[in-house]
PDB file of C-alpha atoms in Angstrom:
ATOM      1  CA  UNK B1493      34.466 190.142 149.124  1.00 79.00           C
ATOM      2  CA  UNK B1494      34.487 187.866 152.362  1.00 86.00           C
ATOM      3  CA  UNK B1495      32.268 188.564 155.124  1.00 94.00           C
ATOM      4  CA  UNK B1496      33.274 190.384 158.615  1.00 96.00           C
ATOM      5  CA  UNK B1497      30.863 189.820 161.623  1.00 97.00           C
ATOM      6  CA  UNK B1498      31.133 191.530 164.496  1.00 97.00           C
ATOM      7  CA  UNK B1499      29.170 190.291 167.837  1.00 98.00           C
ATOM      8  CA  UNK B1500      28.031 193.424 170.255  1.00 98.00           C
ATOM      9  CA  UNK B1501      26.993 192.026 173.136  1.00 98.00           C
ATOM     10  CA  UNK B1502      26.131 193.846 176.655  1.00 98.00           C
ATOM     11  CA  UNK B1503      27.671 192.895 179.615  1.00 96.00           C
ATOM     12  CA  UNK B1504      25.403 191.344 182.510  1.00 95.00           C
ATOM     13  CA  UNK B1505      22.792 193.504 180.844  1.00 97.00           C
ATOM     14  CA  UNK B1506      19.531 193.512 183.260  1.00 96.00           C
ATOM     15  CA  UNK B1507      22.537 194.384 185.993  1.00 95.00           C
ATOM     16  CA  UNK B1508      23.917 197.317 184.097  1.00 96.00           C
ATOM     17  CA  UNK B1509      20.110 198.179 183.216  1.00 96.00           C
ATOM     18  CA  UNK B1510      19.764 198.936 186.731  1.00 95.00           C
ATOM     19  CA  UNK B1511      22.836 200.468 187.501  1.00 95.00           C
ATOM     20  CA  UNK B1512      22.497 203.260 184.431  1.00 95.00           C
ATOM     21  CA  UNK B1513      19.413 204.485 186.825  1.00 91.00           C
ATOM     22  CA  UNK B1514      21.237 204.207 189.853  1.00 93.00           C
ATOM     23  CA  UNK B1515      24.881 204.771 189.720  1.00 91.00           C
ATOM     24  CA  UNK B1516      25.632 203.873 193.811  1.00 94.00           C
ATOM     25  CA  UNK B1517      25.012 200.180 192.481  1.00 95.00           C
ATOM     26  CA  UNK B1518      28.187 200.359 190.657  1.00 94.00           C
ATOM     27  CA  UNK B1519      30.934 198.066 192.255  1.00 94.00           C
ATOM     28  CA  UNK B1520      28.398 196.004 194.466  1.00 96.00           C
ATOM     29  CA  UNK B1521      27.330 192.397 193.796  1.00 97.00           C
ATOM     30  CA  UNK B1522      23.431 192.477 192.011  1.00 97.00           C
ATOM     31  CA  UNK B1523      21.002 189.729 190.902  1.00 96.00           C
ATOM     32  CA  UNK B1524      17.973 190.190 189.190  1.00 96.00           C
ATOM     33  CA  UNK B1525      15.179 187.628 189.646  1.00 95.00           C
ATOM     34  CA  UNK B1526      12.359 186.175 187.524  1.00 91.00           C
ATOM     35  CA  UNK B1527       9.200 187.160 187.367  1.00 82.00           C
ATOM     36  CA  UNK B1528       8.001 185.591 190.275  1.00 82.00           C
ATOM     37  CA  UNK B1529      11.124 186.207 192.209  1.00 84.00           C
ATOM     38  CA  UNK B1530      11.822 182.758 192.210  1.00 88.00           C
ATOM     39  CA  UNK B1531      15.111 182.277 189.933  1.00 94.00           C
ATOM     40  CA  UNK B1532      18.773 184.500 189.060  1.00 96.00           C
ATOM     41  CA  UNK B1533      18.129 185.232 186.179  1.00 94.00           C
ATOM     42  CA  UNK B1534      21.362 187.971 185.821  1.00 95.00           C
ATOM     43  CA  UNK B1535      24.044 188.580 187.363  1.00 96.00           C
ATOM     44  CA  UNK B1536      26.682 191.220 187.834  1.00 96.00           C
ATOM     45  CA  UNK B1537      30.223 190.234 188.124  1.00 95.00           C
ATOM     46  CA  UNK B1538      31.112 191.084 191.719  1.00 97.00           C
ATOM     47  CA  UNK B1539      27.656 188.451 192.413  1.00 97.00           C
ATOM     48  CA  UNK B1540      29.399 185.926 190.129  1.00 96.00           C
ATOM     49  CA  UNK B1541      32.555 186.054 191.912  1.00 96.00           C
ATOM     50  CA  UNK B1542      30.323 185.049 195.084  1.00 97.00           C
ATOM     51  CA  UNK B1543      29.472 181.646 193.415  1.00 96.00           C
ATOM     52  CA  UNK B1544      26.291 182.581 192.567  1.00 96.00           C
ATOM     53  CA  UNK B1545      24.962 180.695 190.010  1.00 94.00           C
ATOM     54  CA  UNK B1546      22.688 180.970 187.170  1.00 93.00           C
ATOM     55  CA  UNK B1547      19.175 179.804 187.890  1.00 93.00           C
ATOM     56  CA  UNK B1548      19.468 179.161 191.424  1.00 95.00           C
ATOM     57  CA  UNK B1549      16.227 179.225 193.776  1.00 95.00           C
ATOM     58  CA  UNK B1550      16.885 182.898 195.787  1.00 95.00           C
ATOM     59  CA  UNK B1551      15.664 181.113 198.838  1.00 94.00           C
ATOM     60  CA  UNK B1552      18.347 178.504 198.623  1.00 95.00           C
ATOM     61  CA  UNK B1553      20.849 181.641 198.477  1.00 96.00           C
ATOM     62  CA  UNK B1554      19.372 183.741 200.907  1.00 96.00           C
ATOM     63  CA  UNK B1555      21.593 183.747 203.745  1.00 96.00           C
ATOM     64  CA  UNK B1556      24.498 184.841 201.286  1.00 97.00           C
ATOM     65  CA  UNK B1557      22.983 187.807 199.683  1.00 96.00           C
ATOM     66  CA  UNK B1558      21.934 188.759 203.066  1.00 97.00           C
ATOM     67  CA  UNK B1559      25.623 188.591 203.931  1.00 97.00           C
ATOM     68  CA  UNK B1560      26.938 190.167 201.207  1.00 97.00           C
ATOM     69  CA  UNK B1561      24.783 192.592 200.796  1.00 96.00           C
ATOM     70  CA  UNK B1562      23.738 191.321 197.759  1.00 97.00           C
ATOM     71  CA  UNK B1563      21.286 193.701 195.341  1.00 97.00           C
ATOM     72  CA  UNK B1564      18.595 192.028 194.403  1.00 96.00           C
ATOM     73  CA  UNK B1565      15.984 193.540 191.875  1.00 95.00           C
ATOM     74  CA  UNK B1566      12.824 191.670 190.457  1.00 95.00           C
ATOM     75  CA  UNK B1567      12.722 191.766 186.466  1.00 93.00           C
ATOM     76  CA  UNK B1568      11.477 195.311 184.961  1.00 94.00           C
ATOM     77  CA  UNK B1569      11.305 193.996 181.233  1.00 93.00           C
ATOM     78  CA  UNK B1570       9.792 197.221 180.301  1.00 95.00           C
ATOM     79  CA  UNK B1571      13.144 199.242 180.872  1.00 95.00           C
ATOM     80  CA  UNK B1572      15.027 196.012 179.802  1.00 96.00           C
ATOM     81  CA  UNK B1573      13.521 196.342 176.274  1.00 97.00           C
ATOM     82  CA  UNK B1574      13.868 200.373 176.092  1.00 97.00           C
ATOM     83  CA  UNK B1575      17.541 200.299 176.761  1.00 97.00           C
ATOM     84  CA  UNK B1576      18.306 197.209 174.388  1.00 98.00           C
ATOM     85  CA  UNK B1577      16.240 199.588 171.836  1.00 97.00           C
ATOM     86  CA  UNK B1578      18.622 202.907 172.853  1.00 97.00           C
ATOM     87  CA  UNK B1579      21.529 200.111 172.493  1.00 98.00           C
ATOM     88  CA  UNK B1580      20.857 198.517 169.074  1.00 97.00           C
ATOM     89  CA  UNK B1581      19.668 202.399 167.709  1.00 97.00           C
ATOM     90  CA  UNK B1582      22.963 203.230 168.753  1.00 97.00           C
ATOM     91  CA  UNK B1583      24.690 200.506 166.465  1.00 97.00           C
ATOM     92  CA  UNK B1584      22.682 201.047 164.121  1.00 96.00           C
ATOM     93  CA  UNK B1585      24.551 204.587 163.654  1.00 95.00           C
ATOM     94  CA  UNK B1586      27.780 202.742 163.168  1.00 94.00           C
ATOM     95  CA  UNK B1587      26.967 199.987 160.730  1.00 89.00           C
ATOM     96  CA  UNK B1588      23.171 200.052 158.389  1.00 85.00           C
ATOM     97  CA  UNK B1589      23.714 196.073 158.199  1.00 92.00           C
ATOM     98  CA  UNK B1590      22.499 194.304 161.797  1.00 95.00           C
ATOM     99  CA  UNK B1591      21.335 191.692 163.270  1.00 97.00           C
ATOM    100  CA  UNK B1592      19.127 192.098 166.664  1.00 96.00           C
ATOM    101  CA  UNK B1593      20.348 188.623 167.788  1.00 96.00           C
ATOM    102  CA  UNK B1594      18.709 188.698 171.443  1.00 95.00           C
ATOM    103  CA  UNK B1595      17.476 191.419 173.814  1.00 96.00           C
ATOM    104  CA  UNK B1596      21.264 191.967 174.182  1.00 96.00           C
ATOM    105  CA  UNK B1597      23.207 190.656 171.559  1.00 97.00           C
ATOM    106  CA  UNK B1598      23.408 192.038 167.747  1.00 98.00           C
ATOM    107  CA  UNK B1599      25.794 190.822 164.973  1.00 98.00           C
ATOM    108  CA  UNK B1600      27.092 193.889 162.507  1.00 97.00           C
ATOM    109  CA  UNK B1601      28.218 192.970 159.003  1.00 96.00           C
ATOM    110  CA  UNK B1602      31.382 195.100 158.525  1.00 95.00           C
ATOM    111  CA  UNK B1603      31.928 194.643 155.019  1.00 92.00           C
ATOM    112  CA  UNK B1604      33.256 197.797 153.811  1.00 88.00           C
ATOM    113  CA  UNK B1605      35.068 198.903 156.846  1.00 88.00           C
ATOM    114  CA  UNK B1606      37.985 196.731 155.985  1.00 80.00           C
ATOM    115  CA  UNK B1607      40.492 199.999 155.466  1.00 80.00           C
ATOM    116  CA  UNK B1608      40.401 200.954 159.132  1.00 83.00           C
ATOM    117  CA  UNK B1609      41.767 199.104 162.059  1.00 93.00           C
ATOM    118  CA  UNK B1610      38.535 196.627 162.836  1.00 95.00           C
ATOM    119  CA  UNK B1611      40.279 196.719 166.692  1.00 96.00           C
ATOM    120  CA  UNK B1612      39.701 200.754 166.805  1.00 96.00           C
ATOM    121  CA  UNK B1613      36.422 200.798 164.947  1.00 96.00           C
ATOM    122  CA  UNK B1614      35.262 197.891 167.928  1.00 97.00           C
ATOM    123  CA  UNK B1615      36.510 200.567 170.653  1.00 97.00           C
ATOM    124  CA  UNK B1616      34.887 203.007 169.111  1.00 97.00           C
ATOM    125  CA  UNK B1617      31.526 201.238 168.945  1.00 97.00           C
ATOM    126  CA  UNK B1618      32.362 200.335 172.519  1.00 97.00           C
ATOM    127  CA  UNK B1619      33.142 203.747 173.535  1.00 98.00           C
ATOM    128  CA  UNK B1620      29.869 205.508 172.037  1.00 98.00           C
ATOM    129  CA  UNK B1621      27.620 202.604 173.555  1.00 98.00           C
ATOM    130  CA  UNK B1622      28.975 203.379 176.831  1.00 97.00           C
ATOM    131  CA  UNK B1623      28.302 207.206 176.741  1.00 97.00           C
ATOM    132  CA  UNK B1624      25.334 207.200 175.238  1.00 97.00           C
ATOM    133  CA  UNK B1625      23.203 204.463 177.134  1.00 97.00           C
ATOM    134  CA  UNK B1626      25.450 203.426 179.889  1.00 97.00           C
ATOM    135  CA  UNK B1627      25.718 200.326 178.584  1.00 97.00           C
ATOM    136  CA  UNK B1628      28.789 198.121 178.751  1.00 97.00           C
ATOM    137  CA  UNK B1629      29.139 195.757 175.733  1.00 98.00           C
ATOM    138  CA  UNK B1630      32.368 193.506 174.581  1.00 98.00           C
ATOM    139  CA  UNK B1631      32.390 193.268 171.037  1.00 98.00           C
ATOM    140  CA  UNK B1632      34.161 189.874 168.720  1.00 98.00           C
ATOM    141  CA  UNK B1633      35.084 190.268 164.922  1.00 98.00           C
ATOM    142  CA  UNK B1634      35.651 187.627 162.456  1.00 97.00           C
ATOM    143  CA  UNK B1635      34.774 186.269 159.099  1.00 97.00           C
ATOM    144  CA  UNK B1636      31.972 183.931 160.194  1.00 97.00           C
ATOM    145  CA  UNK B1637      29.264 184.421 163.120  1.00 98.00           C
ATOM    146  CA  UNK B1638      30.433 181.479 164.594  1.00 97.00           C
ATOM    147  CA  UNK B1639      33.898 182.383 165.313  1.00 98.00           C
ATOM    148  CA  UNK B1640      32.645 186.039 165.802  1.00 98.00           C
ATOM    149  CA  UNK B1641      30.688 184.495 168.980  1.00 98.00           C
ATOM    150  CA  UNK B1642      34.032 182.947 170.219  1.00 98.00           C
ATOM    151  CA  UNK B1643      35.738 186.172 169.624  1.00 98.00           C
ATOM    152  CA  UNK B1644      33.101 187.873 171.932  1.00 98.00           C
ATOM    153  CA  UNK B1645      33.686 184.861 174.357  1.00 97.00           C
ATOM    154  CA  UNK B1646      37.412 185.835 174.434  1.00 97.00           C
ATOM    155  CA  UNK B1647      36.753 189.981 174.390  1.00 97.00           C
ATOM    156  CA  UNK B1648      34.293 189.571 177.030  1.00 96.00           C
ATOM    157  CA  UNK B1649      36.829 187.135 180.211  1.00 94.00           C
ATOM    158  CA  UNK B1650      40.192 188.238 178.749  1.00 94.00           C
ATOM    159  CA  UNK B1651      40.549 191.893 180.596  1.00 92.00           C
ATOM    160  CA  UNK B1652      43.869 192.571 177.816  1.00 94.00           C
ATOM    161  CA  UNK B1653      41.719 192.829 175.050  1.00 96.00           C
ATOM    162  CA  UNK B1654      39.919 195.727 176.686  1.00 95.00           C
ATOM    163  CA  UNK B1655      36.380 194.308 175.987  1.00 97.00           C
ATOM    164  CA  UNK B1656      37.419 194.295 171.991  1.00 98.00           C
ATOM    165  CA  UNK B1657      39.026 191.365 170.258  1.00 98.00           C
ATOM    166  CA  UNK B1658      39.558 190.934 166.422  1.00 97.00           C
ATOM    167  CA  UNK B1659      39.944 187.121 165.500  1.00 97.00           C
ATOM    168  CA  UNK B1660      40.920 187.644 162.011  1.00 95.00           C
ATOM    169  CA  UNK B1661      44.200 189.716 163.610  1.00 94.00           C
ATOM    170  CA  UNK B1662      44.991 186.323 165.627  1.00 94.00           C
ATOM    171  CA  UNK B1663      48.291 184.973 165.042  1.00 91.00           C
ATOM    172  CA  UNK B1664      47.700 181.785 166.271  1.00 94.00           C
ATOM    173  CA  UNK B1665      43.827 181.081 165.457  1.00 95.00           C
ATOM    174  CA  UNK B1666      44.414 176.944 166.573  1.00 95.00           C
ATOM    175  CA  UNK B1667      45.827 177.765 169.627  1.00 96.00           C
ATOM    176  CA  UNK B1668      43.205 180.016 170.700  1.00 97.00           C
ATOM    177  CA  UNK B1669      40.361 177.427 169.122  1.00 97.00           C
ATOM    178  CA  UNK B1670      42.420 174.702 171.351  1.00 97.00           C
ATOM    179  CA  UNK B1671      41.513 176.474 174.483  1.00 96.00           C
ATOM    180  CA  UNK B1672      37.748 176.717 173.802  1.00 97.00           C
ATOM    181  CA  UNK B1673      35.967 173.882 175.536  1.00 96.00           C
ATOM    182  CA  UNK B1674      33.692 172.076 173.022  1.00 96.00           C
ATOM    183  CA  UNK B1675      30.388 172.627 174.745  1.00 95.00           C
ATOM    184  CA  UNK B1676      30.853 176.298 174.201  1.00 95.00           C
ATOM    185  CA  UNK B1677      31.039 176.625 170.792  1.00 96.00           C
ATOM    186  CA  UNK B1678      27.885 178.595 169.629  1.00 95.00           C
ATOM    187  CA  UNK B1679      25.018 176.071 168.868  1.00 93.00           C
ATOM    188  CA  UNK B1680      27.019 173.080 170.521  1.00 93.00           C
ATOM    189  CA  UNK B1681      25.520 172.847 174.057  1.00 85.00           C
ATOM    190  CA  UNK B1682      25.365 169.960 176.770  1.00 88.00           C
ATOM    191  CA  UNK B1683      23.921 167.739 174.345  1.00 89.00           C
ATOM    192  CA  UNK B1684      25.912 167.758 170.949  1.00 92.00           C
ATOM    193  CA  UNK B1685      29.074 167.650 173.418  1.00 94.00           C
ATOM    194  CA  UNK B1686      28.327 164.509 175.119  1.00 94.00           C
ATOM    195  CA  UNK B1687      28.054 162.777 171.638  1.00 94.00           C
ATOM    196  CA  UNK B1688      31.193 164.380 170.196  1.00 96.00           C
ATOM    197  CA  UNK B1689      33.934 163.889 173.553  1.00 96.00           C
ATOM    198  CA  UNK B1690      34.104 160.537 173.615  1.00 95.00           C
ATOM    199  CA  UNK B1691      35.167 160.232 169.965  1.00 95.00           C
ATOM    200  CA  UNK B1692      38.040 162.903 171.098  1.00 96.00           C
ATOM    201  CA  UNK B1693      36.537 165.914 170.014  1.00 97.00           C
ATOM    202  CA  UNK B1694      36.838 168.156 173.047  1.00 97.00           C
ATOM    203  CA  UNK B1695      37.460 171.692 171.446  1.00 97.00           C
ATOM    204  CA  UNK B1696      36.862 173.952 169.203  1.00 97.00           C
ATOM    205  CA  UNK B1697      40.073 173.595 166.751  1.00 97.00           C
ATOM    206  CA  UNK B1698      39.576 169.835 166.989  1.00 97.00           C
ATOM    207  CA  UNK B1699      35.940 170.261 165.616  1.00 97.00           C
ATOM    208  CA  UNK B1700      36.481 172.164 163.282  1.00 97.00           C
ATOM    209  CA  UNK B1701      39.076 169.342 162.109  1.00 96.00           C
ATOM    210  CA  UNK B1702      36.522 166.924 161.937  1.00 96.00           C
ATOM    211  CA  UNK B1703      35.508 164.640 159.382  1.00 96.00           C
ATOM    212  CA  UNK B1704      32.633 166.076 157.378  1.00 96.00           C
ATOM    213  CA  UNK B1705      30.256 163.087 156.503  1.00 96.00           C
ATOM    214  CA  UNK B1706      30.864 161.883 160.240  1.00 96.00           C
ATOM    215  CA  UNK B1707      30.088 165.138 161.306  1.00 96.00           C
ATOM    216  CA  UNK B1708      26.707 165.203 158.781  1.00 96.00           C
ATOM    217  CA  UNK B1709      26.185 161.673 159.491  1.00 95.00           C
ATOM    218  CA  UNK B1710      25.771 162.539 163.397  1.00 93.00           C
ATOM    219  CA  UNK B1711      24.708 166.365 163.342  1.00 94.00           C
ATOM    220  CA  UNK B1712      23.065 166.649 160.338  1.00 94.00           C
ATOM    221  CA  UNK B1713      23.489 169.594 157.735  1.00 95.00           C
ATOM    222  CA  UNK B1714      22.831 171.937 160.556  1.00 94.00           C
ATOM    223  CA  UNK B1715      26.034 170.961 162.540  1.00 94.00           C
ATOM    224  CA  UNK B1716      28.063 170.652 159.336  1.00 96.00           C
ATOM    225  CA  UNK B1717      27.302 174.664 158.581  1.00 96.00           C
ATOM    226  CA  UNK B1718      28.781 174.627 161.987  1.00 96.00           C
ATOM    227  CA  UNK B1719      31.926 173.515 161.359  1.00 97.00           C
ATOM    228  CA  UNK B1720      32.502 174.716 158.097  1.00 97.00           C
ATOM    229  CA  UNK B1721      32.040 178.063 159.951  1.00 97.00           C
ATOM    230  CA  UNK B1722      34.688 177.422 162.409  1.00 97.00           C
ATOM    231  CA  UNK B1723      36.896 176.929 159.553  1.00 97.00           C
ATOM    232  CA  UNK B1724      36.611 179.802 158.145  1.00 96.00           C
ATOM    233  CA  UNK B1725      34.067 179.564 155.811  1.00 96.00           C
ATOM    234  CA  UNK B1726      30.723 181.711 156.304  1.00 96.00           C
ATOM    235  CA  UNK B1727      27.532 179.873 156.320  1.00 95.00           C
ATOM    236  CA  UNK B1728      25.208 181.828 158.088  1.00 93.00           C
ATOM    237  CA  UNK B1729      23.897 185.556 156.651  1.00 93.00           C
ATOM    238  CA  UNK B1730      22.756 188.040 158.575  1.00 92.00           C
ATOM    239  CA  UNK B1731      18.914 187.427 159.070  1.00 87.00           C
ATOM    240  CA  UNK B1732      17.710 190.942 158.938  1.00 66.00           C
ATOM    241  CA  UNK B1733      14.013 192.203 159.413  1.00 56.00           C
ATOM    242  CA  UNK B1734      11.943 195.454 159.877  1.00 47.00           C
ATOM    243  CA  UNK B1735      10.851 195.655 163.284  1.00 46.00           C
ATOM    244  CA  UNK B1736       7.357 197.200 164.489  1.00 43.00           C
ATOM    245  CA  UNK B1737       7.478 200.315 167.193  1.00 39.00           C
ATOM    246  CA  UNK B1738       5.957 197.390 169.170  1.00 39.00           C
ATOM    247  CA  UNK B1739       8.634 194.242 168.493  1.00 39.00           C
ATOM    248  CA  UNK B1740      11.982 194.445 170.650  1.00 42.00           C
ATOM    249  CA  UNK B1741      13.901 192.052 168.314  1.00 40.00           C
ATOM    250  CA  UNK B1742      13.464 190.308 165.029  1.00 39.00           C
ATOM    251  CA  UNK B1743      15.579 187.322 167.062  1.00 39.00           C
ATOM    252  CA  UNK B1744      14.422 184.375 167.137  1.00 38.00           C
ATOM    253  CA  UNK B1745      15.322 184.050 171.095  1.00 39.00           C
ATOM    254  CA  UNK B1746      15.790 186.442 173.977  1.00 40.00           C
ATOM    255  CA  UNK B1747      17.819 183.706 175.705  1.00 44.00           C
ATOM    256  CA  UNK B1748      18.026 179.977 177.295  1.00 43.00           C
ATOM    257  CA  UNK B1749      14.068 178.957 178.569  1.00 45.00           C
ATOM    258  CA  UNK B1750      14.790 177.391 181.695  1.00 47.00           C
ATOM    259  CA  UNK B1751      12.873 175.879 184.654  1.00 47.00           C
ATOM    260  CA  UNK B1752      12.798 176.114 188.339  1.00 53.00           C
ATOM    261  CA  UNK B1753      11.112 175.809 191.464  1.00 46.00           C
ATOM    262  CA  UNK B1754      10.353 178.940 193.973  1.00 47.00           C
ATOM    263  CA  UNK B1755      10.770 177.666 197.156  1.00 47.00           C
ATOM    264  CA  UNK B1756       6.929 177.882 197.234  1.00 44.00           C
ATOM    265  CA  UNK B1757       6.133 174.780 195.451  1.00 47.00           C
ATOM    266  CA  UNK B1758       5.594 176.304 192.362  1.00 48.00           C
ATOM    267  CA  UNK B1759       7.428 175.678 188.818  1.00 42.00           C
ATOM    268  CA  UNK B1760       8.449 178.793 186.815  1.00 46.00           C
ATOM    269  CA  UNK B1761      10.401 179.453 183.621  1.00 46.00           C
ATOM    270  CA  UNK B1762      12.541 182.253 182.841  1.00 45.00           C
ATOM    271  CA  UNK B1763      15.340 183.648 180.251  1.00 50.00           C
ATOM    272  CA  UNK B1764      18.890 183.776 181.302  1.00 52.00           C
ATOM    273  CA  UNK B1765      20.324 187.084 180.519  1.00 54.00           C
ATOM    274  CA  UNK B1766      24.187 187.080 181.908  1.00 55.00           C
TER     275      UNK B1766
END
């Protein structure tokens, strides 16, 4: 029996966080800072479609959220970490088999659930999440985690798919893989995609058509896994653990560490969360 992943993952979750406790937020542009109010470290989407960017010093962007009339909230990681818990207890009641991935993310093995429409059961996951924490998520499905992260990737910017898209109902998979850029193919990054562009491999569908012992030779066994999962072929299980009452996630991130400066002189480092 093949694998089926799906990929929950909350939408600009520390914004919808504070929105679920204060529902006049909805439709205006929010950030949420770091700890030291220094960095964006989230972002709703009416803030993204100012420009603003992930990371960015809030004094450099002052004048803007001042004329926007920009939200901005510091980081409350205490309610941050009860509502991914309501969030992730909420999956839980839809599939026994997760993954807490991140503070916001969680993979679900579907295996079993292949006799109903994977596209309706996704809604429905969707649909519950919603009502019963507020909560936003998109949600991906495929036969490896790898595409399954892609599929979220597409659920999550393509408004047709209604925040739910099924890869393995695709018609044309290498089309779609075509259109994903390289660098943001799950595990790729900056890095791996400055090696692999200037030997032509710019996408998704054409790394997943590359040559394995090039691919091992340059990547090691770790990138290999990589694209034997964007062919199809699952690699990676579900890494599943019992969590304390005390642990938020059995993940072994929240997010992407990242540095910056606070207008102050000072260097902080924070977790970008969407």
């Amino acid at each position: 029996m093949r694998p089926i992943f799906a990929l929950v993952d909350c939408n600009n979750f520390y914004a919808s966080c504070e929105r679920v406790f204060n529902p006049k937020l909805n439709g205006q542009p929010i950030v949420v800072l770091s700890n030291n109010d220094g960095c964006v470290v989230a972002r709703s989407n009416e803030a993204k479609a100012l420009g603003i960017g992930m990371g960015v010093p809030e004094f450099q962007i002052r004048p803007l959220l001042r004329a926007h009339h920009v939200q901005v909230f510091s980081s409350n990681y205490t309610l941050y970490g009860d509502m991914s818990q309501r969030v992730m207890e909420t999956l839980e009641e839809f599939c026994p088999d997760l993954e807490v991935y991140s503070i916001d993310e969680a993979f679900l093995s579907l295996v079993g659930f292949e006799r109903q429409n994977l596209s309706n059961y996704g809604r429905e996951i969707r649909r519950t999440v919603k009502q019963w924490t507020g909560i936003s998520v998109s949600v991906g499905i495929a036969e490896t985690k790898t595409l399954a992260k892609i599929a979220n990737r597409v659920a999550k910017r393509t408004p047709d798919t209604g925040g739910v898209f099924d890869l393995l109902a695709c018609r044309d998979r290498d089309a779609l893989l075509g259109r994903v850029a390289v660098e943001d193919v799950w595990g790729i990054g900056l890095d791996h995609a400055r090696l692999l562009k200037p030997h032509g491999i710019t996408s998704a569908q054409e790394l997943a058509g590359a040559d394995d012992r090039w691919i091992r030779k340059r990547m090691g066994i770790v990138g290999l896994r990589l694209v034997t999962e964007l062919r199809g072929v699952s690699c990676l299980d579900l890494e599943q653990c019992p969590a304390s009452k005390q642990s938020l996630t059995c993940s072994r991130a929240f997010g992407t560490l990242h540095s910056c400066r606070n207008g102050r002189g000072g260097i902080g480092l924070y977790v970008a969360c969407g």
